[in-house]
Short mmCIF file of N, CA and C in Angstrom, two decimals:
data_model
loop_
_atom_site.label_atom_id
_atom_site.label_comp_id
_atom_site.label_asym_id
_atom_site.label_seq_id
_atom_site.Cartn_x
_atom_site.Cartn_y
_atom_site.Cartn_z
N MET S 1 -13.25 -12.83 -2.82
CA MET S 1 -13.57 -14.18 -2.91
C MET S 1 -15.05 -14.45 -3.33
N PRO S 2 -15.29 -15.17 -4.29
CA PRO S 2 -16.72 -15.37 -4.79
C PRO S 2 -17.55 -16.02 -3.66
N ALA S 3 -18.78 -15.49 -3.57
CA ALA S 3 -19.68 -15.93 -2.51
C ALA S 3 -20.08 -17.35 -2.73
N ALA S 4 -20.09 -17.87 -3.99
CA ALA S 4 -20.63 -19.16 -4.28
C ALA S 4 -19.61 -20.29 -3.91
N GLN S 5 -18.44 -19.94 -3.25
CA GLN S 5 -17.54 -20.98 -2.90
C GLN S 5 -18.10 -21.84 -1.76
N ARG S 6 -17.54 -22.98 -1.68
CA ARG S 6 -17.94 -23.90 -0.58
C ARG S 6 -17.44 -23.34 0.74
N ALA S 7 -18.09 -23.80 1.78
CA ALA S 7 -17.76 -23.33 3.14
C ALA S 7 -16.34 -23.56 3.47
N ASP S 8 -15.77 -24.77 3.14
CA ASP S 8 -14.38 -25.04 3.49
C ASP S 8 -13.40 -24.20 2.66
N ALA S 9 -13.80 -23.83 1.42
CA ALA S 9 -12.97 -22.99 0.64
C ALA S 9 -12.98 -21.57 1.31
N ARG S 10 -14.04 -21.04 1.73
CA ARG S 10 -14.13 -19.80 2.44
C ARG S 10 -13.25 -19.82 3.71
N ARG S 11 -13.33 -20.87 4.47
CA ARG S 11 -12.57 -21.02 5.73
C ARG S 11 -11.09 -21.03 5.33
N ASN S 12 -10.71 -21.79 4.36
CA ASN S 12 -9.34 -21.84 3.97
C ASN S 12 -8.82 -20.48 3.55
N TYR S 13 -9.62 -19.75 2.78
CA TYR S 13 -9.28 -18.36 2.32
C TYR S 13 -8.97 -17.50 3.57
N ALA S 14 -9.91 -17.53 4.52
CA ALA S 14 -9.83 -16.69 5.70
C ALA S 14 -8.61 -17.07 6.53
N ARG S 15 -8.39 -18.39 6.65
CA ARG S 15 -7.20 -18.83 7.41
C ARG S 15 -5.90 -18.48 6.75
N ILE S 16 -5.79 -18.66 5.45
CA ILE S 16 -4.58 -18.30 4.65
C ILE S 16 -4.36 -16.74 4.83
N LEU S 17 -5.40 -16.00 4.69
CA LEU S 17 -5.26 -14.55 4.80
C LEU S 17 -4.79 -14.10 6.17
N ALA S 18 -5.36 -14.73 7.17
CA ALA S 18 -4.93 -14.37 8.59
C ALA S 18 -3.48 -14.73 8.81
N VAL S 19 -3.12 -15.94 8.36
CA VAL S 19 -1.67 -16.34 8.50
C VAL S 19 -0.76 -15.42 7.64
N ALA S 20 -1.20 -15.08 6.45
CA ALA S 20 -0.40 -14.19 5.55
C ALA S 20 -0.18 -12.86 6.17
N GLU S 21 -1.22 -12.28 6.84
CA GLU S 21 -1.05 -11.02 7.49
C GLU S 21 0.05 -11.11 8.59
N GLU S 22 0.02 -12.16 9.37
CA GLU S 22 1.01 -12.38 10.42
C GLU S 22 2.41 -12.53 9.85
N GLU S 23 2.51 -13.35 8.83
CA GLU S 23 3.86 -13.66 8.16
C GLU S 23 4.37 -12.40 7.47
N VAL S 24 3.54 -11.61 6.80
CA VAL S 24 4.04 -10.46 6.14
C VAL S 24 4.46 -9.41 7.17
N ALA S 25 3.71 -9.28 8.29
CA ALA S 25 4.04 -8.36 9.34
C ALA S 25 5.44 -8.74 9.90
N ALA S 26 5.66 -10.06 10.01
CA ALA S 26 6.92 -10.55 10.67
C ALA S 26 8.11 -10.55 9.73
N HIS S 27 7.77 -10.86 8.42
CA HIS S 27 8.89 -11.13 7.48
C HIS S 27 8.82 -10.17 6.21
N GLY S 28 7.85 -9.33 6.13
CA GLY S 28 7.80 -8.43 4.89
C GLY S 28 7.07 -9.11 3.70
N ALA S 29 7.23 -8.38 2.64
CA ALA S 29 6.54 -8.81 1.39
C ALA S 29 7.09 -10.11 0.79
N ASP S 30 8.26 -10.47 1.22
CA ASP S 30 8.86 -11.78 0.69
C ASP S 30 8.61 -12.86 1.65
N ALA S 31 7.59 -12.78 2.56
CA ALA S 31 7.25 -13.93 3.44
C ALA S 31 7.10 -15.14 2.54
N SER S 32 7.47 -16.32 3.17
CA SER S 32 7.42 -17.53 2.49
C SER S 32 5.99 -18.02 2.24
N LEU S 33 5.65 -18.25 1.01
CA LEU S 33 4.35 -18.80 0.70
C LEU S 33 4.20 -20.22 1.27
N GLU S 34 5.25 -20.93 1.21
CA GLU S 34 5.19 -22.35 1.75
C GLU S 34 4.99 -22.30 3.26
N GLN S 35 5.65 -21.36 3.92
CA GLN S 35 5.44 -21.24 5.38
C GLN S 35 4.00 -20.83 5.70
N ILE S 36 3.42 -19.94 4.88
CA ILE S 36 2.03 -19.52 5.00
C ILE S 36 1.16 -20.73 4.87
N ALA S 37 1.40 -21.54 3.82
CA ALA S 37 0.55 -22.71 3.66
C ALA S 37 0.64 -23.72 4.82
N ARG S 38 1.93 -23.97 5.26
CA ARG S 38 2.07 -24.94 6.43
C ARG S 38 1.40 -24.36 7.67
N THR S 39 1.57 -23.09 7.99
CA THR S 39 0.93 -22.55 9.17
C THR S 39 -0.56 -22.57 9.10
N ALA S 40 -1.10 -22.29 7.92
CA ALA S 40 -2.53 -22.30 7.70
C ALA S 40 -3.07 -23.74 7.65
N GLY S 41 -2.20 -24.73 7.52
CA GLY S 41 -2.65 -26.09 7.51
C GLY S 41 -3.29 -26.56 6.17
N VAL S 42 -2.71 -25.87 5.06
CA VAL S 42 -3.24 -26.20 3.71
C VAL S 42 -1.99 -26.46 2.82
N GLY S 43 -2.28 -27.06 1.70
CA GLY S 43 -1.16 -27.23 0.75
C GLY S 43 -0.81 -25.89 -0.01
N SER S 44 0.33 -25.90 -0.59
CA SER S 44 0.71 -24.67 -1.33
C SER S 44 -0.17 -24.46 -2.52
N ALA S 45 -0.63 -25.55 -3.11
CA ALA S 45 -1.60 -25.45 -4.26
C ALA S 45 -2.92 -24.70 -3.80
N THR S 46 -3.34 -24.93 -2.58
CA THR S 46 -4.57 -24.21 -2.10
C THR S 46 -4.22 -22.76 -1.96
N VAL S 47 -3.03 -22.40 -1.51
CA VAL S 47 -2.71 -20.94 -1.42
C VAL S 47 -2.71 -20.35 -2.79
N ARG S 48 -2.08 -21.09 -3.73
CA ARG S 48 -2.05 -20.56 -5.15
C ARG S 48 -3.46 -20.46 -5.75
N ARG S 49 -4.32 -21.33 -5.34
CA ARG S 49 -5.66 -21.36 -5.95
C ARG S 49 -6.42 -20.03 -5.55
N HIS S 50 -6.15 -19.71 -4.25
CA HIS S 50 -6.82 -18.47 -3.70
C HIS S 50 -6.06 -17.18 -4.11
N PHE S 51 -4.77 -17.27 -4.19
CA PHE S 51 -3.89 -16.15 -4.46
C PHE S 51 -2.87 -16.58 -5.51
N PRO S 52 -3.26 -16.47 -6.81
CA PRO S 52 -2.34 -16.94 -7.88
C PRO S 52 -0.99 -16.36 -7.97
N THR S 53 -0.82 -15.06 -7.53
CA THR S 53 0.43 -14.47 -7.45
C THR S 53 0.75 -13.89 -6.04
N ARG S 54 1.96 -13.67 -5.86
CA ARG S 54 2.35 -12.91 -4.61
C ARG S 54 1.68 -11.61 -4.48
N ALA S 55 1.63 -10.91 -5.63
CA ALA S 55 0.92 -9.62 -5.68
C ALA S 55 -0.53 -9.73 -5.17
N ALA S 56 -1.16 -10.77 -5.62
CA ALA S 56 -2.59 -10.93 -5.20
C ALA S 56 -2.67 -11.19 -3.71
N LEU S 57 -1.81 -11.88 -3.16
CA LEU S 57 -1.76 -12.16 -1.74
C LEU S 57 -1.49 -10.80 -0.99
N LEU S 58 -0.52 -10.06 -1.42
CA LEU S 58 -0.17 -8.82 -0.75
C LEU S 58 -1.37 -7.83 -0.89
N GLU S 59 -2.01 -7.77 -2.02
CA GLU S 59 -3.17 -6.97 -2.17
C GLU S 59 -4.27 -7.25 -1.12
N ALA S 60 -4.50 -8.51 -0.91
CA ALA S 60 -5.48 -8.97 0.06
C ALA S 60 -5.02 -8.60 1.49
N VAL S 61 -3.72 -8.77 1.80
CA VAL S 61 -3.22 -8.52 3.16
C VAL S 61 -3.41 -6.96 3.39
N PHE S 62 -3.14 -6.11 2.43
CA PHE S 62 -3.16 -4.70 2.67
C PHE S 62 -4.42 -4.03 2.31
N ARG S 63 -5.42 -4.74 1.73
CA ARG S 63 -6.58 -4.09 1.15
C ARG S 63 -7.36 -3.17 2.14
N GLU S 64 -7.60 -3.70 3.29
CA GLU S 64 -8.38 -2.89 4.28
C GLU S 64 -7.80 -1.51 4.54
N ARG S 65 -6.50 -1.48 4.78
CA ARG S 65 -5.82 -0.27 5.11
C ARG S 65 -5.69 0.67 3.85
N ILE S 66 -5.50 0.04 2.68
CA ILE S 66 -5.40 0.85 1.44
C ILE S 66 -6.76 1.52 1.26
N GLU S 67 -7.83 0.72 1.47
CA GLU S 67 -9.20 1.34 1.28
C GLU S 67 -9.38 2.47 2.24
N ALA S 68 -8.90 2.34 3.53
CA ALA S 68 -9.07 3.34 4.49
C ALA S 68 -8.28 4.60 4.11
N LEU S 69 -7.08 4.44 3.62
CA LEU S 69 -6.28 5.54 3.16
C LEU S 69 -6.89 6.25 1.91
N ALA S 70 -7.50 5.39 1.03
CA ALA S 70 -8.18 6.03 -0.15
C ALA S 70 -9.42 6.74 0.24
N ALA S 71 -10.11 6.24 1.19
CA ALA S 71 -11.33 6.93 1.71
C ALA S 71 -10.91 8.24 2.35
N ARG S 72 -9.84 8.26 3.09
CA ARG S 72 -9.42 9.51 3.74
C ARG S 72 -9.05 10.55 2.66
N ALA S 73 -8.44 10.06 1.58
CA ALA S 73 -8.06 11.02 0.47
C ALA S 73 -9.33 11.63 -0.09
N ARG S 74 -10.37 10.75 -0.26
CA ARG S 74 -11.65 11.30 -0.79
C ARG S 74 -12.32 12.28 0.11
N GLU S 75 -12.13 12.04 1.42
CA GLU S 75 -12.74 12.96 2.42
C GLU S 75 -12.06 14.31 2.35
N LEU S 76 -10.76 14.24 2.17
CA LEU S 76 -9.88 15.50 2.18
C LEU S 76 -9.99 16.25 0.87
N ALA S 77 -10.53 15.64 -0.16
CA ALA S 77 -10.60 16.25 -1.43
C ALA S 77 -11.29 17.55 -1.52
N GLY S 78 -12.23 17.68 -0.63
CA GLY S 78 -13.12 18.91 -0.61
C GLY S 78 -12.61 19.96 0.44
N ALA S 79 -11.53 19.69 1.09
CA ALA S 79 -11.10 20.64 2.10
C ALA S 79 -10.71 21.98 1.58
N GLU S 80 -10.86 23.04 2.34
CA GLU S 80 -10.56 24.34 1.88
C GLU S 80 -9.08 24.62 1.63
N ASP S 81 -8.29 24.16 2.57
CA ASP S 81 -6.82 24.27 2.47
C ASP S 81 -6.31 23.11 1.71
N VAL S 82 -6.17 23.17 0.43
CA VAL S 82 -5.79 22.09 -0.42
C VAL S 82 -4.36 21.59 -0.12
N ARG S 83 -3.42 22.46 0.17
CA ARG S 83 -2.09 22.01 0.49
C ARG S 83 -2.13 21.29 1.82
N ALA S 84 -2.74 21.75 2.80
CA ALA S 84 -2.81 21.08 4.03
C ALA S 84 -3.54 19.68 3.92
N ALA S 85 -4.52 19.61 3.04
CA ALA S 85 -5.27 18.31 2.88
C ALA S 85 -4.27 17.29 2.25
N LEU S 86 -3.57 17.75 1.26
CA LEU S 86 -2.63 16.82 0.58
C LEU S 86 -1.59 16.37 1.51
N LEU S 87 -0.99 17.27 2.28
CA LEU S 87 0.01 16.97 3.28
C LEU S 87 -0.50 16.03 4.38
N GLU S 88 -1.69 16.27 4.72
CA GLU S 88 -2.26 15.35 5.83
C GLU S 88 -2.35 13.89 5.22
N TRP S 89 -2.84 13.81 4.03
CA TRP S 89 -2.93 12.50 3.39
C TRP S 89 -1.56 11.81 3.19
N LEU S 90 -0.62 12.64 2.67
CA LEU S 90 0.75 12.06 2.48
C LEU S 90 1.35 11.56 3.88
N GLY S 91 1.03 12.35 4.89
CA GLY S 91 1.48 12.09 6.24
C GLY S 91 0.90 10.72 6.72
N ALA S 92 -0.39 10.54 6.49
CA ALA S 92 -1.07 9.26 6.90
C ALA S 92 -0.52 8.10 6.11
N LEU S 93 -0.24 8.34 4.81
CA LEU S 93 0.28 7.27 3.96
C LEU S 93 1.69 6.95 4.40
N THR S 94 2.48 7.95 4.69
CA THR S 94 3.82 7.76 5.20
C THR S 94 3.85 6.96 6.54
N ALA S 95 2.98 7.39 7.45
CA ALA S 95 2.96 6.76 8.81
C ALA S 95 2.55 5.27 8.64
N TYR S 96 1.57 4.96 7.78
CA TYR S 96 1.23 3.55 7.65
C TYR S 96 2.29 2.80 6.93
N SER S 97 2.88 3.29 5.90
CA SER S 97 3.92 2.61 5.04
C SER S 97 5.18 2.33 5.85
N THR S 98 5.46 3.17 6.81
CA THR S 98 6.70 2.99 7.67
C THR S 98 6.39 2.10 8.86
N SER S 99 5.14 1.89 9.19
CA SER S 99 4.78 1.08 10.40
C SER S 99 4.44 -0.34 10.05
N VAL S 100 4.29 -0.68 8.82
CA VAL S 100 3.92 -2.01 8.49
C VAL S 100 4.88 -2.56 7.51
N GLN S 101 5.67 -3.60 8.00
CA GLN S 101 6.64 -4.28 7.15
C GLN S 101 5.98 -4.89 5.96
N GLY S 102 6.60 -4.70 4.78
CA GLY S 102 6.12 -5.25 3.59
C GLY S 102 5.27 -4.30 2.68
N MET S 103 4.69 -3.35 3.33
CA MET S 103 3.82 -2.42 2.51
C MET S 103 4.61 -1.65 1.49
N ALA S 104 5.72 -1.10 1.82
CA ALA S 104 6.57 -0.34 0.91
C ALA S 104 7.01 -1.25 -0.26
N THR S 105 7.42 -2.45 0.04
CA THR S 105 7.85 -3.37 -1.05
C THR S 105 6.73 -3.63 -1.95
N ALA S 106 5.57 -3.85 -1.34
CA ALA S 106 4.40 -4.16 -2.19
C ALA S 106 4.04 -2.93 -3.10
N MET S 107 4.22 -1.80 -2.64
CA MET S 107 3.93 -0.63 -3.35
C MET S 107 4.89 -0.40 -4.48
N LEU S 108 6.16 -0.80 -4.33
CA LEU S 108 7.12 -0.64 -5.39
C LEU S 108 7.05 -1.76 -6.40
N ARG S 109 6.54 -2.87 -6.06
CA ARG S 109 6.40 -3.99 -7.08
C ARG S 109 5.27 -3.54 -8.07
N ASN S 110 5.53 -3.88 -9.31
CA ASN S 110 4.54 -3.58 -10.31
C ASN S 110 4.09 -4.90 -10.85
N GLY S 111 3.17 -5.51 -10.19
CA GLY S 111 2.65 -6.85 -10.60
C GLY S 111 3.80 -7.86 -10.69
N ASP S 112 4.00 -8.43 -11.79
CA ASP S 112 5.06 -9.38 -12.09
C ASP S 112 6.22 -8.63 -12.71
N LEU S 113 6.43 -7.44 -12.34
CA LEU S 113 7.50 -6.55 -12.88
C LEU S 113 7.21 -6.21 -14.36
N ASP S 114 6.00 -6.27 -14.76
CA ASP S 114 5.59 -5.93 -16.13
C ASP S 114 4.99 -4.51 -16.00
N PRO S 115 5.62 -3.59 -16.71
CA PRO S 115 5.12 -2.19 -16.62
C PRO S 115 3.68 -1.89 -16.98
N GLU S 116 3.17 -2.86 -17.74
CA GLU S 116 1.77 -2.71 -18.25
C GLU S 116 0.78 -3.27 -17.18
N HIS S 117 1.27 -4.00 -16.18
CA HIS S 117 0.40 -4.63 -15.14
C HIS S 117 0.15 -3.68 -13.98
N ALA S 118 -1.08 -3.53 -13.66
CA ALA S 118 -1.51 -2.66 -12.54
C ALA S 118 -0.91 -3.15 -11.20
N ASN S 119 -0.63 -2.18 -10.39
CA ASN S 119 -0.21 -2.53 -9.02
C ASN S 119 -1.31 -2.30 -8.08
N PRO S 120 -1.88 -3.40 -7.50
CA PRO S 120 -3.07 -3.28 -6.69
C PRO S 120 -2.86 -2.59 -5.39
N CYS S 121 -1.67 -2.32 -5.03
CA CYS S 121 -1.36 -1.56 -3.78
C CYS S 121 -1.20 -0.05 -4.13
N VAL S 122 -0.70 0.27 -5.28
CA VAL S 122 -0.46 1.67 -5.67
C VAL S 122 -1.59 2.30 -6.32
N ASP S 123 -2.23 1.55 -7.32
CA ASP S 123 -3.26 2.21 -8.11
C ASP S 123 -4.40 2.76 -7.37
N PRO S 124 -5.01 2.04 -6.34
CA PRO S 124 -6.11 2.62 -5.60
C PRO S 124 -5.70 3.84 -4.85
N LEU S 125 -4.47 3.88 -4.34
CA LEU S 125 -4.05 5.03 -3.59
C LEU S 125 -3.85 6.19 -4.55
N ALA S 126 -3.18 5.91 -5.64
CA ALA S 126 -2.85 7.06 -6.61
C ALA S 126 -4.22 7.58 -7.16
N GLU S 127 -5.22 6.72 -7.44
CA GLU S 127 -6.48 7.09 -7.88
C GLU S 127 -7.19 8.01 -6.92
N ALA S 128 -7.11 7.62 -5.72
CA ALA S 128 -7.81 8.40 -4.67
C ALA S 128 -7.08 9.71 -4.34
N GLY S 129 -5.75 9.70 -4.41
CA GLY S 129 -4.97 10.93 -4.08
C GLY S 129 -4.95 11.91 -5.26
N ASP S 130 -5.19 11.44 -6.45
CA ASP S 130 -5.18 12.28 -7.67
C ASP S 130 -6.06 13.52 -7.61
N PRO S 131 -7.27 13.49 -7.12
CA PRO S 131 -8.09 14.73 -6.95
C PRO S 131 -7.45 15.77 -5.92
N LEU S 132 -6.87 15.22 -4.89
CA LEU S 132 -6.21 16.10 -3.93
C LEU S 132 -4.98 16.84 -4.61
N LEU S 133 -4.26 16.02 -5.30
CA LEU S 133 -3.05 16.53 -6.04
C LEU S 133 -3.54 17.62 -7.06
N ARG S 134 -4.52 17.25 -7.92
CA ARG S 134 -4.97 18.19 -8.89
C ARG S 134 -5.41 19.54 -8.38
N ARG S 135 -6.15 19.48 -7.21
CA ARG S 135 -6.62 20.67 -6.64
C ARG S 135 -5.46 21.51 -6.09
N ALA S 136 -4.42 20.84 -5.53
CA ALA S 136 -3.25 21.54 -5.01
C ALA S 136 -2.43 22.09 -6.20
N MET S 137 -2.42 21.43 -7.27
CA MET S 137 -1.76 22.02 -8.46
C MET S 137 -2.47 23.28 -8.98
N ARG S 138 -3.77 23.16 -9.09
CA ARG S 138 -4.58 24.32 -9.56
C ARG S 138 -4.43 25.51 -8.59
N ALA S 139 -4.21 25.22 -7.29
CA ALA S 139 -4.04 26.34 -6.36
C ALA S 139 -2.61 26.85 -6.31
N GLY S 140 -1.70 26.15 -7.04
CA GLY S 140 -0.31 26.59 -7.13
C GLY S 140 0.53 26.02 -5.94
N ALA S 141 -0.05 25.11 -5.20
CA ALA S 141 0.65 24.56 -4.02
C ALA S 141 1.64 23.45 -4.36
N VAL S 142 1.47 22.89 -5.60
CA VAL S 142 2.39 21.80 -6.01
C VAL S 142 2.80 22.16 -7.45
N ARG S 143 4.04 21.80 -7.71
CA ARG S 143 4.67 22.02 -9.03
C ARG S 143 3.90 21.19 -10.05
N PRO S 144 3.74 21.76 -11.30
CA PRO S 144 3.08 20.99 -12.38
C PRO S 144 4.01 19.78 -12.74
N GLY S 145 3.37 18.70 -13.23
CA GLY S 145 4.10 17.52 -13.66
C GLY S 145 4.20 16.38 -12.57
N VAL S 146 3.86 16.72 -11.35
CA VAL S 146 3.88 15.71 -10.34
C VAL S 146 2.66 14.81 -10.52
N THR S 147 2.78 13.52 -10.33
CA THR S 147 1.63 12.67 -10.47
C THR S 147 1.36 12.01 -9.11
N ALA S 148 0.16 11.55 -8.94
CA ALA S 148 -0.18 10.88 -7.67
C ALA S 148 0.69 9.64 -7.54
N THR S 149 0.90 8.90 -8.66
CA THR S 149 1.77 7.72 -8.63
C THR S 149 3.22 8.09 -8.21
N ASP S 150 3.64 9.26 -8.60
CA ASP S 150 5.02 9.71 -8.21
C ASP S 150 5.01 9.85 -6.63
N LEU S 151 3.92 10.44 -6.09
CA LEU S 151 3.96 10.62 -4.67
C LEU S 151 3.90 9.34 -3.92
N VAL S 152 3.04 8.45 -4.42
CA VAL S 152 2.97 7.13 -3.66
C VAL S 152 4.35 6.38 -3.84
N THR S 153 4.92 6.50 -4.93
CA THR S 153 6.25 5.86 -5.08
C THR S 153 7.28 6.48 -4.15
N LEU S 154 7.32 7.82 -4.02
CA LEU S 154 8.19 8.49 -3.17
C LEU S 154 7.93 8.04 -1.69
N ILE S 155 6.73 7.93 -1.30
CA ILE S 155 6.40 7.48 0.03
C ILE S 155 6.95 6.05 0.29
N ALA S 156 6.77 5.13 -0.69
CA ALA S 156 7.30 3.78 -0.57
C ALA S 156 8.78 3.88 -0.46
N GLY S 157 9.48 4.70 -1.20
CA GLY S 157 10.98 4.84 -1.06
C GLY S 157 11.35 5.40 0.26
N ILE S 158 10.63 6.29 0.78
CA ILE S 158 10.90 6.79 2.18
C ILE S 158 10.70 5.62 3.19
N ALA S 159 9.66 4.86 3.07
CA ALA S 159 9.46 3.75 3.98
C ALA S 159 10.57 2.74 3.90
N LEU S 160 11.03 2.39 2.70
CA LEU S 160 12.11 1.50 2.55
C LEU S 160 13.46 2.09 3.10
N ALA S 161 13.68 3.34 2.88
CA ALA S 161 14.89 3.96 3.32
C ALA S 161 14.96 4.07 4.84
N THR S 162 13.87 4.04 5.51
CA THR S 162 13.89 4.24 6.94
C THR S 162 13.61 3.07 7.80
N GLU S 163 13.35 1.87 7.12
CA GLU S 163 12.86 0.73 7.88
C GLU S 163 13.90 0.23 8.86
N HIS S 164 15.21 0.50 8.70
CA HIS S 164 16.23 0.06 9.61
C HIS S 164 16.77 1.23 10.50
N HIS S 165 16.11 2.35 10.37
CA HIS S 165 16.62 3.58 11.15
C HIS S 165 16.17 3.36 12.63
N PRO S 166 16.94 3.83 13.56
CA PRO S 166 16.56 3.77 14.94
C PRO S 166 15.15 4.35 15.21
N ASP S 167 14.81 5.36 14.56
CA ASP S 167 13.45 5.97 14.75
C ASP S 167 12.83 6.19 13.37
N PRO S 168 12.31 5.08 12.80
CA PRO S 168 11.82 5.19 11.42
C PRO S 168 10.74 6.29 11.24
N ALA S 169 9.79 6.42 12.18
CA ALA S 169 8.80 7.47 12.04
C ALA S 169 9.32 8.83 11.96
N ALA S 170 10.25 9.23 12.78
CA ALA S 170 10.82 10.51 12.78
C ALA S 170 11.61 10.80 11.53
N GLU S 171 12.37 9.76 11.11
CA GLU S 171 13.22 9.94 9.92
C GLU S 171 12.23 10.01 8.70
N ALA S 172 11.15 9.25 8.65
CA ALA S 172 10.19 9.33 7.52
C ALA S 172 9.56 10.68 7.50
N ASP S 173 9.22 11.20 8.55
CA ASP S 173 8.68 12.59 8.66
C ASP S 173 9.62 13.67 8.07
N ARG S 174 10.94 13.44 8.44
CA ARG S 174 11.98 14.37 7.95
C ARG S 174 12.10 14.27 6.49
N LEU S 175 12.12 13.03 5.97
CA LEU S 175 12.28 12.77 4.50
C LEU S 175 10.99 13.34 3.75
N LEU S 176 9.89 13.10 4.38
CA LEU S 176 8.66 13.58 3.78
C LEU S 176 8.72 15.10 3.60
N GLY S 177 9.24 15.81 4.60
CA GLY S 177 9.42 17.26 4.54
C GLY S 177 10.36 17.63 3.37
N LEU S 178 11.36 16.89 3.13
CA LEU S 178 12.23 17.17 2.00
C LEU S 178 11.50 16.95 0.70
N VAL S 179 10.68 15.94 0.60
CA VAL S 179 9.86 15.65 -0.64
C VAL S 179 8.93 16.76 -0.80
N VAL S 180 8.28 17.25 0.19
CA VAL S 180 7.29 18.31 0.09
C VAL S 180 7.99 19.59 -0.41
N ALA S 181 9.15 19.83 0.20
CA ALA S 181 9.91 21.05 -0.29
C ALA S 181 10.24 20.98 -1.76
N GLY S 182 10.55 19.74 -2.25
CA GLY S 182 10.86 19.52 -3.65
C GLY S 182 9.65 19.66 -4.58
N ILE S 183 8.48 19.18 -4.14
CA ILE S 183 7.28 19.31 -5.08
C ILE S 183 6.53 20.56 -4.96
N CYS S 184 6.78 21.36 -4.00
CA CYS S 184 6.06 22.63 -3.80
C CYS S 184 6.86 23.75 -4.30
N PRO S 185 6.28 24.70 -4.98
CA PRO S 185 6.98 25.90 -5.56
C PRO S 185 7.46 26.73 -4.42
N PRO S 186 8.55 27.45 -4.64
CA PRO S 186 9.08 28.31 -3.55
C PRO S 186 8.11 29.41 -3.24
N GLY S 187 8.16 29.83 -1.98
CA GLY S 187 7.29 30.98 -1.55
C GLY S 187 6.09 30.58 -1.04
#
């Protein structure tokens, strides 16, 4: 949000974002924008002025955690055991994606479904995870041809596949193990 905005606009932004976080947590990525506006006490045009697209709203809702996961990837990029570092990061990404309703859906959406449009939930994660992945590939711990975007997309798929499971975290860990077996060379 630009710093030059009026105080009431800043308050509206903060209120909309707080309500959106609650609504997305309760109803997922398809939370009603109209309900967010009503609960925040603003008009839907005010919501659209601050967040012109659903993707922009979801980016703002998940921004802090995405930044923390990206920072963790950067911290792990220099680890001695490159495979363990990549797996630790993928585990953290899986744990978060399966624990927060709406995150996986946001990760699978590509802007307005335009393949040329950046995904604000995936791109920072893939960018941060790429050095981890490249180091793991150079060490022979990951098959060639795997991309960081592939990994983030697989994690989103795991989160969606397990969201209604009786124990989503355990099932997500099991499925992550299958993904790791698939991307790592035998032996």
